[in-house]
Tab-separated table of C-alpha atoms and ligand atoms in Angstrom:
chain	number	residue	atom	x	y	z
A	25	MET	CA	-0.070	0.124	-0.006
A	26	THR	CA	1.183	3.424	-0.764
A	27	THR	CA	1.117	6.085	2.066
A	28	ILE	CA	1.482	9.739	1.394
A	29	ASP	CA	2.995	12.471	3.706
A	30	ALA	CA	0.988	14.852	5.562
A	31	PRO	CA	0.223	18.184	3.959
A	32	ARG	CA	3.255	20.664	4.472
A	33	THR	CA	5.707	18.025	5.360
A	34	PRO	CA	9.029	19.594	4.678
A	35	ALA	CA	10.616	18.060	1.422
A	36	PRO	CA	13.234	15.492	2.172
A	37	VAL	CA	16.770	16.975	1.974
A	38	ARG	CA	18.107	15.704	-1.357
A	39	ARG	CA	21.735	14.652	-1.443
A	40	PRO	CA	23.520	16.298	-4.435
A	41	ARG	CA	23.585	13.742	-7.347
A	42	ARG	CA	26.927	12.346	-8.154
A	43	GLY	CA	28.228	11.444	-11.506
A	44	VAL	CA	27.108	12.282	-15.185
A	45	ASN	CA	23.423	13.410	-15.585
A	46	TRP	CA	22.937	11.060	-18.731
A	47	GLU	CA	19.254	11.845	-18.955
A	48	LYS	CA	20.203	15.479	-19.485
A	49	TRP	CA	22.894	14.748	-22.124
A	50	GLY	CA	20.287	12.650	-23.858
A	51	TRP	CA	17.877	15.599	-23.977
A	52	ILE	CA	20.571	17.928	-25.276
A	53	TYR	CA	21.529	15.187	-27.846
A	54	MET	CA	18.058	14.984	-29.266
A	55	ARG	CA	18.126	18.707	-29.867
A	56	ALA	CA	21.634	19.170	-31.134
A	57	SER	CA	21.525	15.988	-33.413
A	58	GLY	CA	18.047	17.156	-34.661
A	59	VAL	CA	19.596	20.490	-36.071
A	60	VAL	CA	22.221	18.664	-37.822
A	61	LEU	CA	20.148	16.042	-39.041
A	62	VAL	CA	17.800	18.480	-40.741
A	63	VAL	CA	20.697	19.373	-43.069
A	64	LEU	CA	21.949	15.804	-43.527
A	65	ILE	CA	18.467	14.281	-44.199
A	66	PHE	CA	17.186	16.968	-46.644
A	67	GLY	CA	20.455	16.972	-48.436
A	68	HIS	CA	20.246	13.129	-48.642
A	69	LEU	CA	16.461	13.283	-49.893
A	70	PHE	CA	17.281	16.108	-52.312
A	71	VAL	CA	20.320	14.360	-53.997
A	72	ASN	CA	18.570	10.825	-54.179
A	73	LEU	CA	14.994	11.591	-54.674
A	74	VAL	CA	14.655	14.935	-56.361
A	75	ALA	CA	17.707	15.692	-58.298
A	76	GLY	CA	18.001	14.307	-61.815
A	77	GLU	CA	15.857	11.249	-62.349
A	78	GLY	CA	15.144	10.817	-58.688
A	79	VAL	CA	14.627	7.347	-57.065
A	80	LYS	CA	14.937	5.853	-60.679
A	81	ALA	CA	18.636	6.844	-60.967
A	82	ILE	CA	19.490	4.881	-57.949
A	83	ASP	CA	21.531	1.454	-58.478
A	84	PHE	CA	24.854	0.090	-57.595
A	85	ALA	CA	26.661	2.303	-59.854
A	86	PHE	CA	25.013	5.485	-58.498
A	87	VAL	CA	26.171	4.511	-54.928
A	88	ALA	CA	29.740	3.680	-56.018
A	89	GLY	CA	29.920	7.090	-57.772
A	90	LYS	CA	28.671	8.830	-54.503
A	91	TRP	CA	31.154	6.904	-52.419
A	92	ALA	CA	34.066	7.796	-54.606
A	93	ASP	CA	34.025	11.282	-53.240
A	94	PRO	CA	34.950	11.607	-49.538
A	95	PHE	CA	32.339	14.229	-49.013
A	96	TRP	CA	29.533	11.648	-49.342
A	97	ILE	CA	31.430	9.234	-47.300
A	98	VAL	CA	31.683	11.703	-44.228
A	99	TRP	CA	28.059	12.742	-45.014
A	100	ASP	CA	26.474	9.208	-45.035
A	101	THR	CA	28.612	8.128	-41.907
A	102	LEU	CA	27.421	11.221	-39.919
A	103	LEU	CA	23.814	10.477	-41.138
A	104	LEU	CA	24.012	6.857	-40.066
A	105	TRP	CA	25.468	7.596	-36.625
A	106	LEU	CA	23.389	10.606	-35.794
A	107	ALA	CA	20.054	9.397	-36.993
A	108	LEU	CA	20.395	5.682	-35.364
A	109	ILE	CA	21.334	7.278	-32.128
A	110	HIS	CA	18.565	9.940	-32.235
A	111	GLY	CA	16.020	7.358	-33.261
A	112	GLY	CA	17.228	4.920	-30.713
A	113	ASN	CA	17.095	7.238	-27.791
A	114	GLY	CA	13.658	8.420	-29.011
A	115	MET	CA	12.431	4.711	-29.045
A	116	ARG	CA	13.774	4.444	-25.511
A	117	THR	CA	11.673	7.362	-24.295
A	118	LEU	CA	8.590	5.736	-25.941
A	119	ILE	CA	9.320	2.431	-24.250
A	120	ASN	CA	9.783	3.979	-20.777
A	121	ASP	CA	6.655	5.745	-21.341
A	122	TYR	CA	4.360	2.845	-22.603
A	123	ALA	CA	5.771	-0.475	-21.571
A	124	THR	CA	4.685	-0.775	-17.962
A	125	ASN	CA	5.521	-4.391	-17.415
A	126	LYS	CA	9.320	-4.749	-16.411
A	127	LEU	CA	10.134	-7.753	-18.423
A	128	VAL	CA	8.537	-6.263	-21.601
A	129	ARG	CA	10.344	-3.160	-21.066
A	130	THR	CA	13.725	-4.756	-20.481
A	131	VAL	CA	13.339	-6.961	-23.599
A	132	LEU	CA	12.302	-3.939	-25.789
A	133	LEU	CA	15.083	-1.838	-24.549
A	134	SER	CA	17.579	-4.468	-25.168
A	135	ALA	CA	16.298	-4.997	-28.634
A	136	VAL	CA	16.612	-1.312	-29.450
A	137	ALA	CA	20.078	-1.103	-27.828
A	138	ALA	CA	21.277	-4.214	-29.863
A	139	SER	CA	19.811	-3.161	-33.049
A	140	THR	CA	21.281	0.324	-32.766
A	141	ALA	CA	24.677	-1.112	-32.046
A	142	VAL	CA	24.611	-3.933	-34.749
A	143	LEU	CA	23.311	-1.377	-37.392
A	144	ILE	CA	26.005	1.296	-36.639
A	145	ILE	CA	28.788	-1.285	-36.920
A	146	LEU	CA	27.252	-2.909	-40.095
A	147	GLY	CA	26.716	0.401	-41.825
A	148	THR	CA	30.080	1.817	-40.930
A	149	LEU	CA	31.705	-1.342	-42.167
A	150	VAL	CA	29.771	-1.183	-45.320
A	151	ILE	CA	30.758	2.398	-46.142
A	152	PHE	CA	34.447	1.935	-45.373
A	153	THR	CA	34.933	-1.591	-46.786
A	154	PHE	CA	33.036	-0.850	-49.987
A	155	ASP	CA	34.394	-2.057	-53.126
A	156	PRO	CA	33.175	-0.234	-56.289
A	157	CYS	CA	34.417	-2.602	-58.730
A	158	PRO	CA	33.994	-6.183	-57.388
A	159	ALA	CA	35.575	-8.863	-59.502
A	160	ALA	CA	33.339	-11.073	-61.446
A	161	SER	CA	30.438	-8.669	-61.552
A	162	PRO	CA	28.878	-7.830	-65.054
A	163	ALA	CA	30.570	-4.729	-66.263
A	164	ASP	CA	27.365	-2.963	-67.213
A	165	LEU	CA	26.385	-2.862	-63.528
A	166	LEU	CA	29.655	-1.173	-62.285
A	167	PRO	CA	30.506	2.530	-62.350
A	168	SER	CA	32.175	3.920	-65.209
A	169	PHE	CA	35.636	4.327	-63.635
A	170	CYS	CA	36.066	0.527	-63.055
A	171	PRO	CA	38.969	-0.903	-65.194
A	172	VAL	CA	36.620	-3.523	-66.768
A	173	ARG	CA	34.489	-0.863	-68.387
B	101	MET	CA	-9.244	21.349	-8.686
B	102	SER	CA	-6.605	23.873	-9.444
B	103	ASP	CA	-6.150	24.385	-13.201
B	104	LYS	CA	-2.597	25.713	-12.695
B	105	SER	CA	-1.313	22.308	-13.752
B	106	ALA	CA	2.192	22.044	-15.033
B	107	GLY	CA	2.645	23.391	-18.490
B	108	THR	CA	-0.213	26.069	-18.193
B	109	LEU	CA	0.799	28.704	-20.354
B	110	ALA	CA	1.553	32.357	-19.366
B	111	GLY	CA	-0.849	34.888	-20.108
B	112	ASP	CA	-4.147	33.036	-20.267
B	113	THR	CA	-5.693	34.009	-16.927
B	114	PRO	CA	-9.253	34.852	-17.550
B	115	ALA	CA	-10.207	38.487	-17.059
B	116	SER	CA	-13.290	37.932	-15.122
B	117	SER	CA	-12.789	36.847	-11.416
B	118	THR	CA	-15.332	34.071	-11.600
B	119	ILE	CA	-14.993	31.452	-14.203
B	120	ALA	CA	-17.078	28.335	-15.101
B	121	MET	CA	-15.551	25.247	-14.066
B	122	PRO	CA	-13.976	23.919	-17.246
B	123	LYS	CA	-15.525	20.380	-18.419
B	124	ARG	CA	-12.077	19.118	-19.165
B	125	PRO	CA	-8.541	20.437	-18.363
B	126	ALA	CA	-7.809	23.091	-21.270
B	127	GLY	CA	-5.287	25.541	-22.199
B	128	THR	CA	-2.097	23.625	-21.476
B	129	LEU	CA	0.665	22.937	-23.744
B	130	TYR	CA	0.027	19.052	-23.694
B	131	ARG	CA	-3.696	18.602	-23.387
B	132	GLY	CA	-5.854	19.010	-26.386
B	133	ASN	CA	-5.208	21.601	-29.089
B	134	GLU	CA	-2.110	22.159	-31.275
B	135	GLY	CA	0.235	21.327	-28.433
B	136	MET	CA	-1.021	17.766	-27.899
B	137	TRP	CA	-1.483	16.912	-31.526
B	138	SER	CA	1.831	18.142	-32.591
B	139	TRP	CA	3.270	15.777	-29.836
B	140	VAL	CA	1.148	12.910	-30.967
B	141	MET	CA	2.311	13.271	-34.621
B	142	HIS	CA	5.823	13.889	-33.505
B	143	ARG	CA	5.786	10.397	-31.788
B	144	ILE	CA	4.144	8.536	-34.525
B	145	THR	CA	6.320	10.044	-37.368
B	146	GLY	CA	9.396	9.370	-34.978
B	147	VAL	CA	8.681	5.626	-34.747
B	148	ALA	CA	7.680	5.310	-38.423
B	149	ILE	CA	11.024	6.920	-39.682
B	150	TYR	CA	12.851	4.640	-37.162
B	151	PHE	CA	11.657	1.393	-38.508
B	152	PHE	CA	12.145	2.751	-42.053
B	153	LEU	CA	15.722	3.576	-41.073
B	154	LEU	CA	16.376	0.108	-39.859
B	155	VAL	CA	15.244	-1.388	-43.248
B	156	HIS	CA	17.015	1.289	-45.103
B	157	ILE	CA	20.428	0.432	-43.588
B	158	LEU	CA	19.884	-3.155	-44.382
B	159	ASP	CA	19.001	-2.808	-48.009
B	160	THR	CA	22.016	-0.268	-48.467
B	161	ALA	CA	24.358	-2.850	-46.897
B	162	LEU	CA	23.484	-5.104	-50.043
B	163	VAL	CA	26.023	-3.056	-51.935
B	164	ARG	CA	28.599	-5.117	-50.024
B	165	VAL	CA	26.988	-8.231	-51.213
B	166	SER	CA	26.839	-7.901	-54.924
B	167	PRO	CA	25.728	-5.248	-57.494
B	168	GLU	CA	23.031	-7.706	-58.560
B	169	ALA	CA	21.671	-8.189	-55.045
B	170	TYR	CA	21.611	-4.359	-54.327
B	171	ASN	CA	19.966	-3.473	-57.804
B	172	ALA	CA	17.364	-6.288	-57.240
B	173	VAL	CA	16.223	-4.917	-53.988
B	174	ILE	CA	16.505	-1.150	-54.784
B	175	ASN	CA	14.388	-1.720	-57.873
B	176	GLN	CA	11.437	-2.348	-55.549
B	177	TYR	CA	11.884	1.370	-54.523
B	178	LYS	CA	10.900	2.478	-57.931
B	179	THR	CA	7.490	0.741	-58.300
B	180	PRO	CA	4.527	2.941	-58.276
B	181	LEU	CA	3.404	1.645	-54.832
B	182	MET	CA	6.927	2.438	-53.186
B	183	GLY	CA	6.871	5.607	-55.104
B	184	LEU	CA	3.669	6.642	-53.019
B	185	GLY	CA	5.374	5.194	-50.047
B	186	GLU	CA	8.283	7.483	-50.598
B	187	ILE	CA	5.937	10.328	-50.501
B	188	ALA	CA	4.666	9.236	-47.076
B	189	LEU	CA	8.025	8.882	-45.979
B	190	VAL	CA	8.999	12.530	-46.983
B	191	ALA	CA	5.743	13.739	-45.321
B	192	ALA	CA	6.674	12.147	-42.227
B	193	ILE	CA	10.162	13.365	-42.130
B	194	GLY	CA	9.281	16.813	-43.095
B	195	LEU	CA	6.721	17.141	-40.350
B	196	HIS	CA	9.042	15.521	-37.575
B	197	ALA	CA	11.906	17.770	-38.847
B	198	LEU	CA	9.812	20.966	-38.836
B	199	ASN	CA	8.040	20.222	-35.656
B	200	GLY	CA	11.510	19.244	-34.056
B	201	LEU	CA	12.799	22.755	-34.800
B	202	ARG	CA	9.527	23.951	-33.206
B	203	ILE	CA	10.352	21.991	-29.959
B	204	ILE	CA	13.957	23.286	-30.020
B	205	LEU	CA	12.689	26.785	-30.132
B	206	ILE	CA	9.890	26.142	-27.490
B	207	ASP	CA	12.841	25.010	-25.262
B	208	PHE	CA	15.429	27.502	-26.028
B	209	TRP	CA	13.920	30.584	-27.317
B	210	SER	CA	12.998	32.897	-24.398
B	211	VAL	CA	9.356	33.640	-25.758
B	212	GLY	CA	9.086	29.952	-27.545
B	213	THR	CA	6.265	28.692	-25.254
B	214	LYS	CA	4.252	31.930	-25.922
B	215	HIS	CA	4.348	31.417	-29.652
B	216	GLN	CA	4.060	27.551	-29.794
B	217	LYS	CA	0.630	27.756	-31.301
B	218	LEU	CA	1.697	30.206	-34.057
B	219	MET	CA	5.035	28.088	-34.728
B	220	PHE	CA	2.756	24.944	-35.121
B	221	TYR	CA	0.817	26.753	-37.977
B	222	ILE	CA	4.139	27.836	-39.454
B	223	VAL	CA	5.286	24.372	-39.411
B	224	LEU	CA	2.275	23.177	-41.144
B	225	GLY	CA	2.449	25.933	-43.719
B	226	LEU	CA	6.282	25.143	-44.402
B	227	TRP	CA	5.422	21.376	-44.535
B	228	ALA	CA	2.679	22.154	-47.174
B	229	VAL	CA	5.302	24.212	-49.211
B	230	LEU	CA	7.612	21.097	-49.051
B	231	MET	CA	4.976	18.664	-50.130
B	232	ILE	CA	3.852	20.966	-52.939
B	233	GLY	CA	7.364	21.049	-54.281
B	234	PHE	CA	8.160	17.286	-53.753
B	235	VAL	CA	4.791	15.538	-54.725
B	236	PRO	CA	4.591	16.561	-58.407
B	237	ARG	CA	8.351	15.945	-59.036
B	238	GLN	CA	7.996	12.304	-57.351
B	239	LEU	CA	4.881	11.664	-59.390
B	240	MET	CA	6.759	12.528	-62.696
B	241	HIS	CA	9.596	10.371	-61.563
B	242	ILE	CA	7.522	7.397	-60.785
B	243	PHE	CA	4.700	7.600	-63.353
B	244	GLY	CA	6.337	9.796	-66.093
B	245	GLY	CA	7.920	7.043	-67.938
B	246	GLY	CA	11.546	7.994	-68.630
B	247	GLU	CA	14.664	5.625	-68.051
C	280	HEM	C1	15.136	15.678	-39.551
C	280	HEM	C2	15.662	16.095	-38.308
C	280	HEM	C3	15.161	15.810	-36.973
C	280	HEM	C4	14.848	16.656	-36.055
C	280	HEM	C5	14.925	18.147	-36.268
C	280	HEM	C6	14.281	15.867	-34.819
C	280	HEM	C7	14.024	16.447	-33.674
C	280	HEM	C8	13.344	15.745	-32.629
C	280	HEM	C9	13.322	16.554	-31.368
C	280	HEM	C10	13.514	17.852	-30.928
C	280	HEM	C11	12.797	15.389	-30.363
C	280	HEM	C12	12.371	15.518	-29.105
C	280	HEM	C13	13.028	14.915	-28.065
C	280	HEM	C14	12.526	15.270	-26.655
C	280	HEM	O1	11.273	15.575	-26.616
C	280	HEM	O2	12.996	15.115	-25.607
C	280	HEM	C15	12.651	14.280	-31.511
C	280	HEM	C16	12.164	13.044	-30.885
C	280	HEM	C17	12.232	11.787	-31.545
C	280	HEM	N1	12.807	11.666	-32.888
C	280	HEM	FE1	13.484	13.165	-34.058
C	280	HEM	N2	14.426	14.635	-35.017
C	280	HEM	C18	14.831	14.403	-36.444
C	280	HEM	C19	14.926	13.261	-37.106
C	280	HEM	C20	14.617	11.967	-36.616
C	280	HEM	C21	14.808	10.590	-37.218
C	280	HEM	C22	15.520	10.589	-38.750
C	280	HEM	C23	14.200	9.768	-36.655
C	280	HEM	C24	14.313	8.164	-36.798
C	280	HEM	C25	15.311	7.445	-37.025
C	280	HEM	C26	13.706	10.403	-35.333
C	280	HEM	C27	13.013	9.687	-34.323
C	280	HEM	C28	12.649	10.327	-33.282
C	280	HEM	C29	11.844	9.587	-32.047
C	280	HEM	C30	11.573	8.233	-32.162
C	280	HEM	C31	11.571	10.636	-31.088
C	280	HEM	C32	11.041	10.438	-29.729
C	280	HEM	C33	9.594	11.051	-29.721
C	280	HEM	C34	9.141	11.256	-28.338
C	280	HEM	O3	10.000	11.280	-27.373
C	280	HEM	O4	8.049	11.723	-28.199
C	280	HEM	N3	13.985	11.753	-35.518
C	280	HEM	N4	13.215	14.546	-32.648
């Protein structure tokens, strides 16, 4: 049973919190990353969906062409990390709000943490180990700068 | 019951000294009206974009498998149905991004809470401009032949 204090009971003296206030830094991160994501996401959407032939222009050679330029490597890597951590932390907020059962909450929080970590590692590896001219691939699928073309 | 709950906005004290008991709590940032609905859609769009992002990182990872595998999957994004899906995606991201900037202004701008309603309508206006620019372009790409 819950008991509540009598009215006007002095508030308990709180000991000053020690250590890093992670919840505060998460709150700041949502806003700081949000501002940067506006630029990164709208740039990404413009180049891939609006410019030129839009979505119909996207294929392996298109991606290889973008990642031949360090500018887009940095852009996409930042987008990957900032968006996944922003989204993952946002999902954490929603799970804490709605998953009232302790077991369900733990399972969901672990799933978000695990998928965030796995996808950041996977995505980063894909960008940095990318081979634009894989051997034994049909030449017409490869970007124009590959030796086989 | 006091109606001075957390989140009551400054400047909405009634002029008359007696007020009728409101049927429901009203006039707060989070209950009813623009404040609540912007929050509801911010959550829904946030979750939707998150699940798209999970799939999108996996489909892009196929560039590391083979050009054939990547092209086969990315071609699915070019079908009419997915073309409409991309409109929904841009709509969701546009709303989330613009309203996210509104949230940041509410938090950091000294008179942000005072103008939150107006900023919500500015968000909707900018969002409409974004969609008016994007939708025809996307429909041309998807249904306009070409390639
Ligand atoms: C386009 C730029 C973006 C901006 C400006 C932005 C801004 C914000 C802001 C300010 C919040 C509120 C955080 C809080 O209340 O503490 C938020 C929440 C959230 N965002 Fe974003 N965001 C952006 C992109 C994204 C993306 C790409 C995703 C998904 C991967 C995402 C998913 C979420 C989720 C799930 C929440 C939690 C909603 C809630 O707590 O009610 N956002 N965003």
